[in-house]
């Protein structure tokens, strides 16, 4: 048995032991989920919603325990854990349980009664079957639930693999559902990349993956081999654009929160700020003051792993080595645990790892720009494209600038919090991947469409069935001529006559 993530990033204290699931057991966990799925799907969406609302209460009742577990396991401040993970997850249950029945209602398709007499069609959404949910450690409760809840409500079974860095949080998530769901319907696989890879190769019908670009590529390859779909929510390098007419106090506070919350370990953390030169000094001064006032531990926790802290260190060092750059606050790793001081860096170039690669730490680089156009150009020059924000008192201007940004989510005078809104789609451009989480659009991943057509015609045959005669060919040609806007009016009239006469012949065949 391999023990997972044994030490707390706060102080190195030993944590409750959690073992990786033996690889040989994964196929059985998937098979159990598959066996439980048809009965769950047959229950109907109203009964499924009723069941899951009971799980919501369990989540809320365990809020304190969740806060404590996440604090010890990944260093997240307890209050932040409850605000960013527990309460938004309760919203996820409420939103989906309330709307699933209507969302799964079959929709009628309009068919032209002359071309398709007696026929009616409808589209229904069928569950995919068994969904593998492979998740990272940075929001170890909220991220899995925003997929597990709608995927279950759509009638699927789940096999959930939390990150090897947050196995205790993963266990808690699975326990919310214990004894409420039918046995086997939600399976738990603990382990690292090997377990994730094995799960992708097993008999699952869809993989919903959130994590790094490196692992996301491997998941995409594995799913391509099996010809199953996958949804990928990967990294980010979010930009905040602060325009010359911004509400400076709000922008400074919002940008610091957007960069530092969860110690910057957020796919949608602000990792680049482009500020108009007219207000740059005042804005930077205020951001620096606010950052210096943050309490390490209470406001900004440690990084979850030593490796993560080393990446942050190396990005800051790289930025520091460039002419004109200056550390305005923080800049160093803490002595105890894996902490890093909340840091503000003035930068003059984007040609550094700090401005190009995902830092995932409490570091805010600020670059002064000549105005809106330069800000948009630099913001868009990234391999990622998750979210971006524009800070301005002129909301129309904010929208206009926002529409030029290569980002799946754009917020005007706020940042990133929309990931907590189950109503709003969360998606990105480029290497951020092609997954869509939240909103009714996410159902396209969890369901497959089934089109059913009922034909009530009593005729012995359709027009287009055999025999393929000259009359049928004449009908097809006449239709083409009549429907084309470029056919001269005389030719069109001729085609109408040809059509009538061909029809009469066809009826006698
Ligand atoms: P990671 O890629 O190291 O791990 C993510 C998950 O994938 C883990 O459960 C891991 O065990 C598993 N895994 C690793 N290799 C695998 C493989 N070959 N096949 C299947 N599974 C495999 O990522 P991480 O360090 O845990 O998370 C941080 C990353 O997640 C960051 O890049 C961050 O931006 C991204 N993220 C994105 C979003 C989003 O919504 N776009 C949200 C949160 C985090």
XYZ file of C-alpha atoms and ligand atoms in Angstrom:
553
model
C 0.000 0.000 0.000
C 1.320 3.488 -0.812
C 0.509 6.194 1.738
C -0.478 9.504 0.097
C 0.568 13.081 1.084
C 1.564 12.305 4.633
C 2.674 15.769 5.918
C 0.822 19.038 6.500
C 2.205 21.957 4.445
C 1.599 24.200 7.477
C 4.222 22.693 9.756
C 5.177 19.262 8.478
C 2.903 17.537 11.041
C 1.980 13.929 10.245
C -1.570 13.549 8.862
C -4.078 10.694 9.049
C -2.840 7.946 6.752
C -4.639 7.342 3.471
C -3.555 4.562 1.155
C -3.671 4.510 -2.600
C -6.279 2.166 -4.096
C -4.513 -0.949 -5.440
C -4.462 -0.646 -9.239
C -5.954 -4.122 -9.563
C -9.135 -2.880 -7.799
C -9.890 -0.051 -10.238
C -11.606 -2.209 -12.873
C -13.925 -3.658 -10.182
C -14.832 -0.176 -8.874
C -15.731 0.849 -12.432
C -17.704 -2.378 -12.979
C -19.685 -1.791 -9.753
C -20.501 1.739 -10.896
C -21.642 0.397 -14.257
C -23.850 -2.205 -12.603
C -25.522 0.410 -10.377
C -26.118 2.981 -13.140
C -29.180 1.660 -15.047
C -31.404 1.533 -11.946
C -30.285 5.031 -10.958
C -31.070 6.325 -14.465
C -34.473 4.601 -14.364
C -35.397 6.411 -11.129
C -36.104 9.625 -13.022
C -34.640 13.056 -12.484
C -37.115 14.207 -9.791
C -36.265 11.265 -7.514
C -32.549 11.737 -8.163
C -32.816 15.416 -7.239
C -34.646 14.558 -4.025
C -31.846 12.157 -3.084
C -29.069 14.641 -3.795
C -30.700 17.391 -1.727
C -30.093 15.163 1.294
C -26.407 15.121 0.382
C -26.398 18.926 0.364
C -27.415 18.987 4.014
C -24.593 16.631 4.892
C -22.137 18.958 3.172
C -23.448 21.969 5.115
C -23.518 20.108 8.422
C -19.854 19.211 7.962
C -18.705 22.751 7.077
C -16.384 23.052 10.059
C -14.826 19.659 9.521
C -14.231 20.491 5.851
C -12.559 23.783 6.813
C -10.272 22.006 9.278
C -9.376 19.159 6.901
C -8.527 21.509 4.043
C -6.496 23.725 6.369
C -4.381 20.846 7.606
C -4.080 19.058 4.305
C -3.410 21.868 1.810
C -2.943 24.908 4.067
C -6.128 26.734 3.019
C -7.391 29.215 5.654
C -10.456 27.640 7.310
C -12.772 30.592 6.665
C -11.729 30.676 3.012
C -12.460 26.946 2.732
C -16.009 27.470 3.986
C -16.578 30.536 1.798
C -15.016 29.220 -1.381
C -15.801 25.509 -1.140
C -18.743 24.736 1.138
C -21.240 27.512 0.403
C -20.769 27.594 -3.402
C -21.107 23.798 -3.410
C -24.468 24.105 -1.639
C -25.459 26.484 -4.472
C -24.414 23.790 -6.957
C -26.840 21.301 -5.347
C -29.646 23.883 -5.228
C -29.242 25.035 -8.820
C -29.029 21.612 -10.413
C -31.601 19.865 -8.216
C -34.104 22.619 -8.944
C -33.559 22.757 -12.690
C -32.581 19.242 -13.778
C -36.094 17.994 -14.518
C -36.779 20.824 -16.928
C -33.313 20.614 -18.475
C -33.776 16.915 -19.245
C -37.237 17.354 -20.788
C -37.196 16.100 -24.381
C -37.476 18.903 -26.952
C -39.713 18.628 -29.997
C -38.097 19.177 -33.395
C -40.014 21.136 -36.013
C -40.297 19.280 -39.323
C -41.758 20.646 -42.540
C -45.158 18.969 -42.896
C -45.097 18.972 -46.722
C -41.649 17.414 -47.042
C -42.078 15.058 -44.086
C -45.790 14.327 -43.741
C -46.924 12.408 -40.664
C -43.572 12.612 -38.932
C -42.627 14.071 -35.571
C -39.299 14.032 -33.791
C -37.905 14.776 -30.369
C -34.461 15.002 -28.802
C -33.837 13.531 -25.377
C -30.669 13.602 -23.280
C -29.431 10.182 -22.215
C -26.789 9.652 -19.523
C -23.313 8.768 -20.804
C -23.006 5.871 -18.337
C -19.923 5.855 -16.097
C -18.112 9.177 -15.705
C -14.532 9.323 -14.419
C -13.967 12.530 -12.463
C -10.234 13.270 -12.037
C -9.506 16.350 -9.975
C -6.680 18.579 -8.657
C -5.993 19.591 -5.060
C -6.502 23.350 -5.114
C -10.300 23.333 -4.570
C -10.638 19.693 -3.517
C -14.310 19.910 -2.483
C -15.846 22.511 -4.799
C -14.273 21.290 -8.048
C -15.353 17.639 -7.846
C -18.866 18.558 -6.694
C -19.487 20.934 -9.582
C -19.130 17.895 -11.866
C -20.351 15.038 -9.665
C -23.699 16.685 -8.820
C -24.943 17.443 -12.358
C -23.427 14.224 -13.744
C -25.321 12.132 -11.148
C -28.516 14.109 -11.703
C -28.239 13.388 -15.419
C -28.388 9.673 -14.542
C -24.706 8.731 -14.607
C -22.564 6.705 -12.231
C -19.282 8.262 -11.039
C -15.789 7.066 -10.339
C -14.014 9.883 -8.556
C -10.249 10.208 -8.268
C -9.127 13.069 -6.067
C -5.575 14.393 -6.198
C -2.894 12.448 -4.358
C -2.143 15.765 -2.593
C -5.659 16.066 -1.112
C -6.815 12.464 -0.464
C -8.497 13.340 2.866
C -10.641 16.007 1.241
C -11.438 13.476 -1.493
C -12.522 10.928 1.105
C -14.784 13.527 2.740
C -16.452 14.281 -0.599
C -17.159 10.593 -1.225
C -18.518 10.206 2.324
C -21.186 12.886 1.746
C -22.858 10.362 -0.581
C -22.364 7.234 1.562
C -25.599 5.337 2.217
C -27.622 7.980 0.390
C -26.730 6.716 -3.071
C -27.207 3.098 -4.177
C -24.159 0.959 -3.454
C -21.377 1.263 -6.027
C -22.909 4.208 -7.870
C -20.138 6.534 -6.722
C -16.758 4.829 -6.568
C -13.616 6.344 -5.062
C -10.129 5.719 -6.408
C -7.275 7.156 -4.359
C -3.866 7.615 -5.926
C -1.655 9.627 -8.225
C -1.101 9.900 -11.964
C -0.803 6.131 -12.417
C -4.234 5.562 -10.881
C -5.652 8.378 -13.052
C -4.126 6.830 -16.172
C -5.513 3.398 -15.266
C -8.966 4.897 -14.760
C -8.860 6.530 -18.216
C -8.005 3.131 -19.726
C -10.804 1.357 -17.866
C -14.411 0.865 -18.944
C -15.598 4.470 -18.405
C -17.678 6.425 -20.940
C -16.418 9.960 -20.277
C -13.490 11.517 -18.433
C -13.966 14.908 -16.801
C -10.510 16.163 -15.949
C -9.311 19.300 -14.175
C -5.583 19.780 -13.712
C -2.364 20.705 -15.449
C -1.772 20.932 -19.190
C 0.834 18.172 -18.947
C -1.585 15.637 -17.427
C -4.505 16.926 -19.517
C -2.630 16.040 -22.715
C -2.090 12.485 -21.451
C -5.780 12.173 -20.596
C -6.740 13.418 -24.076
C -4.440 10.822 -25.675
C -5.826 7.998 -23.543
C -9.416 8.982 -24.351
C -8.608 9.310 -28.061
C -7.285 5.729 -27.998
C -10.592 4.502 -26.545
C -12.693 6.912 -28.650
C -14.458 8.281 -25.621
C -15.016 11.984 -24.967
C -13.154 13.962 -22.342
C -13.629 17.378 -20.872
C -10.417 19.239 -19.999
C -10.228 22.251 -17.660
C -6.544 23.147 -17.492
C -4.252 25.981 -16.493
C -4.534 29.742 -16.664
C -2.489 32.944 -16.611
C -5.214 35.485 -16.007
C -4.665 39.143 -16.786
C -6.299 42.113 -15.055
C -6.438 45.329 -17.075
C -6.706 48.482 -14.971
C -7.867 51.374 -17.142
C -7.172 55.050 -16.472
C -10.729 55.649 -15.208
C -10.818 52.742 -12.725
C -12.185 53.076 -9.201
C -8.692 52.778 -7.754
C -9.566 51.595 -4.267
C -11.868 48.849 -5.586
C -9.400 47.851 -8.310
C -6.488 47.631 -5.871
C -8.433 45.571 -3.331
C -10.002 43.358 -6.003
C -6.712 42.709 -7.763
C -4.930 41.793 -4.526
C -7.728 39.376 -3.594
C -7.764 37.934 -7.127
C -4.029 37.281 -6.924
C -3.597 36.153 -3.323
C -6.690 34.145 -2.388
C -5.935 30.443 -1.944
C -2.290 31.639 -1.902
C -2.621 32.252 -5.641
C -3.188 28.519 -6.252
C -6.156 29.167 -8.425
C -6.431 28.433 -12.152
C -8.072 31.866 -12.437
C -5.710 33.777 -10.143
C -4.595 37.177 -11.410
C -1.053 36.459 -12.545
C -0.500 39.573 -14.699
C -1.650 43.164 -14.203
C -1.513 45.743 -16.998
C -2.166 49.212 -15.622
C -2.543 52.468 -17.537
C 0.461 54.754 -17.044
C -1.785 57.674 -15.966
C -2.780 55.921 -12.743
C 0.021 53.382 -12.426
C 1.889 55.015 -9.511
C -1.159 55.527 -7.361
C -2.563 52.048 -8.121
C 0.752 50.278 -7.491
C 1.279 52.152 -4.218
C -2.162 51.064 -2.961
C -1.719 47.445 -4.103
C 1.625 47.317 -2.305
C 0.129 48.710 0.919
C -2.750 46.225 0.873
C -0.438 43.296 0.115
C 1.879 44.248 2.979
C -1.111 44.293 5.334
C -2.030 40.644 4.584
C -1.434 38.235 7.455
C 0.477 35.158 6.435
C -1.437 32.113 7.657
C -4.763 33.879 8.299
C -5.191 35.613 4.924
C -2.690 33.790 2.765
C -1.862 30.159 3.573
C 1.239 28.239 2.540
C 1.652 26.577 -0.832
C 0.339 23.037 -0.824
C 3.619 21.369 -1.752
C 7.338 21.995 -1.673
C 7.510 21.591 -5.467
C 4.917 24.326 -5.868
C 6.869 26.637 -3.585
C 10.028 26.035 -5.643
C 8.233 26.992 -8.874
C 7.072 30.248 -7.264
C 10.605 30.975 -6.066
C 12.104 30.374 -9.500
C 9.528 32.604 -11.248
C 10.242 35.470 -8.833
C 14.009 35.029 -9.299
C 13.620 35.070 -13.082
C 11.610 38.305 -12.963
C 14.095 39.883 -10.560
C 16.959 39.265 -12.976
C 15.472 41.610 -15.614
C 16.374 45.310 -15.861
C 13.823 47.677 -14.398
C 12.056 45.058 -12.288
C 11.597 45.690 -8.592
C 10.160 43.730 -5.664
C 7.688 46.088 -3.970
C 6.415 43.670 -1.309
C 7.483 40.216 -0.081
C 9.679 38.260 -2.474
C 10.907 35.375 -0.300
C 9.907 31.937 0.905
C 8.989 31.573 4.592
C 11.167 29.625 7.004
C 8.474 27.234 8.233
C 6.256 25.041 6.034
C 5.880 25.767 2.343
C 4.820 29.402 2.702
C 5.808 32.267 0.418
C 5.397 35.952 1.305
C 2.604 37.759 -0.518
C 4.623 39.460 -3.232
C 4.234 42.409 -5.595
C 6.751 42.806 -8.423
C 6.986 45.714 -10.846
C 7.993 44.243 -14.227
C 8.950 45.859 -17.525
C 8.789 42.846 -19.842
C 6.564 39.813 -20.408
C 9.563 37.774 -21.467
C 9.907 35.847 -18.187
C 8.486 32.676 -16.689
C 6.631 34.899 -14.199
C 4.655 36.515 -17.027
C 4.352 33.474 -19.352
C 3.958 30.299 -17.267
C 1.472 29.431 -14.561
C 3.022 30.531 -11.226
C 0.264 29.288 -8.886
C 1.508 31.340 -5.951
C 0.894 34.606 -4.056
C 2.778 36.777 -6.541
C 1.392 39.801 -8.361
C 3.426 41.200 -11.247
C 2.425 44.697 -12.403
C 3.379 46.131 -15.772
C 2.686 49.743 -16.809
C 1.178 50.154 -20.295
C 0.526 53.141 -22.561
C -3.250 52.503 -22.629
C -6.109 50.190 -23.506
C -4.727 48.866 -26.808
C -1.355 47.825 -25.434
C -3.065 46.213 -22.429
C -5.346 44.114 -24.660
C -2.451 43.093 -26.923
C -0.317 41.915 -24.002
C -3.208 40.242 -22.178
C -4.038 38.225 -25.305
C -0.447 37.161 -25.896
C -0.706 34.016 -23.770
C -0.985 30.298 -24.449
C -3.792 30.239 -21.852
C -7.179 31.963 -21.892
C -9.291 31.183 -18.829
C -10.613 34.414 -17.278
C -9.644 38.094 -17.472
C -10.861 41.264 -15.819
C -11.196 44.905 -16.815
C -11.366 47.616 -14.167
C -13.129 50.838 -15.200
C -15.962 53.112 -14.054
C -17.277 53.198 -17.632
C -19.205 49.893 -17.920
C -19.704 50.182 -21.705
C -15.997 50.720 -22.169
C -15.352 47.725 -19.910
C -17.625 45.555 -22.063
C -15.990 46.803 -25.274
C -12.508 46.005 -23.982
C -13.753 42.693 -22.548
C -15.063 41.621 -25.958
C -11.531 41.901 -27.375
C -10.081 39.532 -24.789
C -9.216 35.932 -25.531
C -10.801 34.524 -22.365
C -13.696 32.189 -21.575
C -14.898 34.429 -18.746
C -14.550 38.216 -18.589
C -15.471 40.182 -15.488
C -15.746 43.953 -15.340
C -14.674 45.308 -11.922
C -14.352 41.865 -10.361
C -12.331 38.725 -10.857
C -12.731 34.931 -11.015
C -15.541 34.521 -8.493
C -17.931 33.383 -11.249
C -16.398 29.914 -10.963
C -18.691 29.654 -7.933
C -21.828 30.408 -9.969
C -23.442 27.182 -11.185
C -25.465 29.266 -13.688
C -22.387 30.627 -15.504
C -20.259 28.637 -17.965
C -16.588 28.231 -17.053
C -14.341 27.517 -20.010
C -11.282 28.776 -21.797
C -9.180 29.250 -24.903
C -5.951 27.569 -26.019
C -4.089 25.445 -23.490
C -6.758 26.136 -20.871
C -8.557 23.265 -22.592
C -12.008 22.709 -24.006
C -14.089 21.699 -21.013
C -17.236 23.571 -20.068
C -18.155 23.413 -16.399
C -21.294 24.885 -14.812
C -24.408 26.185 -16.594
C -26.819 24.097 -18.707
C -24.062 23.922 -21.363
C -22.180 21.470 -19.139
C -24.959 18.924 -19.722
C -23.632 18.384 -23.236
C -20.704 16.544 -21.659
C -22.727 14.490 -19.160
C -25.384 13.379 -21.647
C -25.594 12.141 -25.185
C -28.456 13.248 -27.413
C -30.937 10.699 -28.688
C -33.234 11.673 -31.528
C -36.462 9.691 -31.840
C -38.666 10.045 -34.907
C -42.188 8.649 -35.072
C -43.734 8.228 -38.529
C -47.526 8.064 -38.582
C -47.831 8.019 -42.409
C -50.034 5.297 -43.843
C -48.573 5.402 -47.378
C -46.904 2.279 -48.773
C -43.692 4.130 -49.443
C -41.823 7.431 -49.215
C -41.096 9.559 -52.234
C -37.354 8.874 -51.936
C -37.602 5.077 -51.562
C -37.094 2.630 -54.448
C -37.613 2.483 -57.378
C -35.121 5.143 -58.517
C -36.902 6.121 -61.723
C -36.497 8.980 -64.262
C -39.594 10.605 -62.673
C -37.886 10.675 -59.275
C -34.772 12.212 -60.819
C -36.951 14.862 -62.505
C -38.596 15.673 -59.156
C -35.197 16.132 -57.471
C -33.979 18.410 -60.278
C -37.161 20.482 -60.224
C -36.893 20.975 -56.458
C -33.279 22.152 -56.819
C -34.280 24.707 -59.475
C -37.257 25.996 -57.486
C -35.270 26.423 -54.280
C -32.257 28.198 -55.803
C -32.497 31.984 -55.654
C -30.307 32.295 -58.742
C -32.732 30.377 -61.012
C -34.366 32.918 -63.414
C -38.083 33.348 -62.814
C -39.044 31.719 -66.168
C -36.943 28.640 -65.428
C -38.428 28.445 -62.000
C -41.975 28.436 -63.444
C -40.901 25.722 -65.867
C -39.554 23.729 -62.926
C -42.919 23.960 -61.143
C -44.666 22.437 -64.210
C -41.977 19.773 -64.486
C -42.413 18.951 -60.827
C -46.190 18.518 -61.110
C -45.924 16.278 -64.156
C -43.106 14.190 -62.594
C -45.175 13.783 -59.437
C -48.141 12.446 -61.374
C -45.869 9.884 -63.059
C -44.272 8.963 -59.779
C -47.645 8.291 -58.163
C -48.372 5.688 -60.814
C -45.075 3.839 -60.372
P -2.122 17.615 -12.066
O -2.291 17.585 -13.528
O -0.793 17.308 -11.506
O -3.136 16.603 -11.364
C -4.526 16.675 -11.563
C -5.127 15.292 -11.412
O -4.726 14.487 -12.507
C -4.658 14.552 -10.164
O -5.740 13.839 -9.636
C -3.594 13.616 -10.702
O -3.368 12.495 -9.909
C -4.179 13.260 -12.035
N -3.249 12.771 -13.059
C -1.932 13.047 -13.202
N -1.451 12.415 -14.305
C -2.495 11.761 -14.870
C -2.640 10.925 -16.031
N -1.615 10.637 -16.827
N -3.860 10.444 -16.312
C -4.931 10.728 -15.520
N -4.842 11.478 -14.405
C -3.644 11.993 -14.087
O -2.635 19.047 -11.590
P -2.609 19.660 -10.120
O -1.231 20.113 -9.804
O -3.297 18.748 -9.190
O -3.573 20.926 -10.289
C -3.136 22.184 -10.651
C -3.523 22.488 -12.079
O -4.934 22.419 -12.226
C -3.161 23.907 -12.470
O -2.587 23.907 -13.755
C -4.485 24.631 -12.458
O -4.542 25.757 -13.297
C -5.401 23.554 -12.934
N -6.787 23.872 -12.564
C -7.653 24.242 -13.559
C -8.953 24.595 -13.241
C -9.927 25.030 -14.320
O -11.124 25.113 -14.021
N -9.484 25.328 -15.537
C -9.377 24.544 -11.906
C -8.460 24.169 -10.930
C -7.167 23.817 -11.270
